[in-house]
């Protein structure tokens, strides 16, 4: 029973390029969350998705950031025209239906470095 | 500003000593979780507490949820080097599904 899978683990981009981060939730989980973590800060909520639906994107910057969770395939967090301030660890988490508040399983994260 | 304040920010102790980490808020939570995170990895859920005054034990770890469900503590007895890590508390309110995280406490246990 594989856990939450994120790839790539490390991603290096130059300013202005696009970054695509992928997340496959645990089997049977239909809820996906994306969080961003900066050094010595807690995880900041970005977006909450269910299959084919964005439920809450209140934590996501209005520009350059988008997320999707298609019917088939992984959830994608896309950052266009990256800037140095986007450098951070991005974590995906999934939860079972009906337990979204109580039990989150996190992936190992993608460390994005913008040069 | 953080919804959840954790203290201390850093804690370094000798193997065998006890330690307590605190998580405080002015908000009431329907549930509160504690996670442990190691460098380069994602947080791993340790425990969820949902009832005010609840105490849960996980081997040498004791978790307490405040009576008013606004605060929590994590106590580790006879700490071991394997307990080293970043400890994060996270809370959910009854009308919200997303967790709010504290900034974490970095615990270092020296052998």
Coordinates of C-alpha atoms in Angstrom, one line a residue:
Chain A
X1 CA 0.0 0.0 0.0
X2 CA 2.1 2.8 -1.3
X3 CA 2.0 6.2 0.5
X4 CA 1.5 9.6 -1.0
X5 CA 4.0 9.9 -3.9
X6 CA 5.4 13.2 -5.0
X7 CA 7.8 13.9 -7.8
X8 CA 10.2 15.2 -8.5
X9 CA 11.9 15.3 -5.1
X10 CA 14.1 18.2 -6.2
X11 CA 13.3 20.7 -8.9
X12 CA 15.6 23.5 -10.1
X13 CA 14.3 26.2 -12.3
X14 CA 15.5 29.5 -13.5
X15 CA 13.5 32.7 -13.0
X16 CA 10.7 32.9 -15.6
X17 CA 10.4 29.1 -16.2
X18 CA 7.5 26.9 -15.2
X19 CA 7.5 24.4 -12.4
X20 CA 5.2 21.3 -12.3
X21 CA 4.9 19.4 -9.2
X22 CA 3.0 16.0 -9.1
X23 CA 1.2 14.2 -6.4
X24 CA -0.4 10.8 -6.4
X25 CA -2.5 10.3 -3.3
X26 CA -2.8 7.1 -1.3
X27 CA -5.0 4.4 -2.7
X28 CA -8.6 5.1 -1.8
X29 CA -8.0 8.7 -0.9
X30 CA -10.0 11.2 -2.8
X31 CA -8.9 14.4 -1.1
X32 CA -5.7 16.2 -1.8
X33 CA -4.1 19.2 -0.1
X34 CA -1.1 21.2 -1.1
X35 CA 1.0 23.0 1.5
X36 CA 4.2 25.1 1.2
X37 CA 6.9 25.2 3.8
X38 CA 9.6 27.8 4.3
X39 CA 12.5 27.3 6.7
X40 CA 11.5 27.8 10.3
X41 CA 7.9 28.3 9.3
X42 CA 5.0 25.9 9.6
X43 CA 3.2 24.5 6.6
X44 CA 1.0 27.0 4.9
X45 CA -2.2 25.8 3.3
X46 CA -2.4 26.5 -0.4
X47 CA -5.3 24.5 -2.0
X48 CA -7.7 21.6 -1.3
X49 CA -9.0 19.5 -4.2
X50 CA -11.2 16.5 -4.8
X51 CA -11.3 14.7 -8.1
X52 CA -12.0 17.2 -10.8
X53 CA -12.9 19.9 -8.3
X54 CA -11.1 22.7 -6.5
X55 CA -12.8 23.0 -3.2
X56 CA -10.7 25.7 -1.6
X57 CA -7.8 27.7 -3.1
X58 CA -7.8 30.5 -0.6
X59 CA -4.2 29.9 0.3
X60 CA -2.9 30.0 -3.2
X61 CA -1.5 33.2 -4.8
X62 CA -3.9 34.6 -7.3
X63 CA -1.4 34.9 -10.1
X64 CA 1.0 32.3 -11.6
X65 CA -0.2 29.4 -9.4
X66 CA -2.8 26.8 -10.4
X67 CA -3.7 23.3 -9.3
X68 CA -5.7 20.5 -10.7
X69 CA -6.7 16.9 -9.7
X70 CA -8.0 15.2 -12.9
X71 CA -10.3 12.2 -13.0
X72 CA -7.3 10.1 -14.0
X73 CA -3.7 10.8 -13.0
X74 CA -2.0 12.7 -10.3
X75 CA -2.7 16.1 -8.9
X76 CA -0.6 18.8 -10.4
X77 CA 0.6 22.1 -8.8
X78 CA 1.8 24.4 -11.5
X79 CA 3.8 27.6 -11.0
X80 CA 4.3 29.8 -14.0
X81 CA 7.1 32.3 -14.4
X82 CA 8.8 31.3 -11.2
X83 CA 10.5 33.9 -9.0
X84 CA 13.1 33.3 -6.3
X85 CA 10.5 33.8 -3.6
X86 CA 8.8 30.6 -4.9
X87 CA 11.7 28.6 -3.6
X88 CA 10.3 26.3 -0.8
X89 CA 9.4 22.8 0.0
X90 CA 5.9 21.9 -1.4
X91 CA 4.1 19.1 0.3
X92 CA 1.1 17.2 -0.8
X93 CA -1.2 15.4 1.6
X94 CA -4.2 13.1 1.1
X95 CA -7.0 11.9 3.3
X96 CA -9.7 9.4 3.2
X97 CA -13.2 10.5 2.5
X98 CA -15.1 11.7 5.6
X99 CA -11.9 12.1 7.6
X100 CA -10.4 15.1 5.9
X101 CA -10.0 16.9 9.2
X102 CA -8.5 14.2 11.2
X103 CA -6.0 12.2 9.2
X104 CA -3.6 13.6 6.7
X105 CA -0.9 11.6 5.1
X106 CA 1.9 13.6 3.6
X107 CA 4.3 12.9 0.8
X108 CA 8.0 13.5 1.0
X109 CA 7.7 16.8 -0.7
X110 CA 9.3 18.6 -3.7
X111 CA 12.1 21.0 -2.9
X112 CA 11.8 23.8 -5.5
X113 CA 14.9 25.9 -6.0
X114 CA 14.7 29.0 -8.3
X115 CA 18.0 30.3 -9.5
Chain B
X1 CA 0.7 35.8 12.6
X2 CA 0.4 32.2 13.4
X3 CA -3.0 30.8 14.4
X4 CA -1.2 28.3 16.5
X5 CA 1.8 29.3 18.5
X6 CA 4.4 26.7 19.5
X7 CA 7.0 27.0 22.2
X8 CA 9.8 26.7 22.5
X9 CA 11.0 27.1 19.0
X10 CA 14.2 25.1 19.7
X11 CA 14.9 22.5 22.4
X12 CA 18.2 20.7 22.9
X13 CA 18.4 18.1 25.7
X14 CA 20.5 15.2 26.8
X15 CA 19.4 11.6 26.2
X16 CA 17.3 10.4 29.2
X17 CA 15.8 13.8 30.0
X18 CA 12.2 14.8 29.7
X19 CA 10.8 17.5 27.6
X20 CA 7.5 19.3 26.9
X21 CA 6.4 21.2 23.8
X22 CA 3.4 23.6 23.9
X23 CA 0.9 24.6 21.3
X24 CA -1.4 27.5 22.1
X25 CA -4.1 29.4 20.3
X26 CA -7.0 31.8 21.0
X27 CA -9.2 29.7 18.7
X28 CA -11.2 26.7 19.6
X29 CA -10.4 23.6 17.6
X30 CA -12.6 20.5 16.9
X31 CA -9.5 18.4 16.6
X32 CA -5.8 18.9 17.1
X33 CA -3.0 16.8 15.6
X34 CA 0.7 16.4 16.3
X35 CA 3.2 15.6 13.6
X36 CA 6.9 14.8 13.6
X37 CA 9.0 15.8 10.6
X38 CA 12.5 14.7 9.8
X39 CA 14.8 16.7 7.4
X40 CA 13.9 16.1 3.8
X41 CA 10.7 14.3 4.6
X42 CA 7.0 15.1 5.0
X43 CA 5.3 15.3 8.4
X44 CA 4.1 12.0 9.9
X45 CA 1.0 12.0 12.0
X46 CA 1.6 11.0 15.7
X47 CA -1.8 11.5 17.2
X48 CA -5.2 13.2 16.9
X49 CA -7.0 14.6 19.9
X50 CA -10.6 15.6 19.7
X51 CA -12.1 15.9 23.2
X52 CA -11.3 18.7 25.6
X53 CA -9.1 17.4 28.5
X54 CA -8.2 14.3 26.5
X55 CA -4.9 12.6 27.3
X56 CA -3.3 10.1 24.8
X57 CA -0.2 8.1 25.4
X58 CA 2.0 6.7 22.7
X59 CA 4.9 4.8 24.4
X60 CA 7.0 7.6 25.9
X61 CA 5.0 10.3 24.3
X62 CA 2.0 11.9 26.2
X63 CA -0.4 14.3 24.4
X64 CA -2.9 16.5 26.2
X65 CA -5.7 18.6 24.7
X66 CA -6.7 21.5 26.9
X67 CA -10.2 21.6 28.5
X68 CA -11.2 24.5 26.3
X69 CA -9.7 22.9 23.2
X70 CA -7.5 25.9 22.5
X71 CA -4.2 24.4 23.5
X72 CA -2.2 21.2 23.6
X73 CA 1.1 19.8 24.9
X74 CA 3.4 17.0 24.0
X75 CA 5.5 15.5 26.7
X76 CA 8.4 13.1 26.0
X77 CA 9.7 11.0 28.8
X78 CA 13.3 9.7 28.8
X79 CA 14.1 11.2 25.4
X80 CA 16.2 9.3 23.0
X81 CA 18.3 10.5 20.0
X82 CA 15.6 8.9 17.7
X83 CA 13.1 11.5 19.0
X84 CA 15.1 14.2 17.3
X85 CA 13.0 16.1 14.8
X86 CA 10.6 18.9 14.1
X87 CA 7.3 18.6 16.0
X88 CA 4.3 20.4 14.5
X89 CA 0.9 20.9 15.9
X90 CA -2.1 21.4 13.6
X91 CA -5.7 22.3 14.3
X92 CA -8.9 22.1 12.5
X93 CA -12.1 24.1 13.3
X94 CA -15.5 22.5 13.1
X95 CA -16.5 24.5 10.1
X96 CA -13.3 24.1 8.2
X97 CA -11.5 21.1 6.7
X98 CA -8.1 22.5 6.3
X99 CA -5.5 22.2 9.0
X100 CA -3.6 25.2 10.3
X101 CA -0.1 24.4 11.4
X102 CA 2.1 25.9 14.1
X103 CA 5.7 26.9 13.1
X104 CA 7.1 23.9 14.9
X105 CA 9.5 23.0 17.7
X106 CA 12.9 21.6 16.7
X107 CA 13.9 19.0 19.2
X108 CA 17.5 17.8 19.4
X109 CA 18.3 14.9 21.7
X110 CA 22.1 14.5 22.3
X111 CA 23.5 11.1 23.0

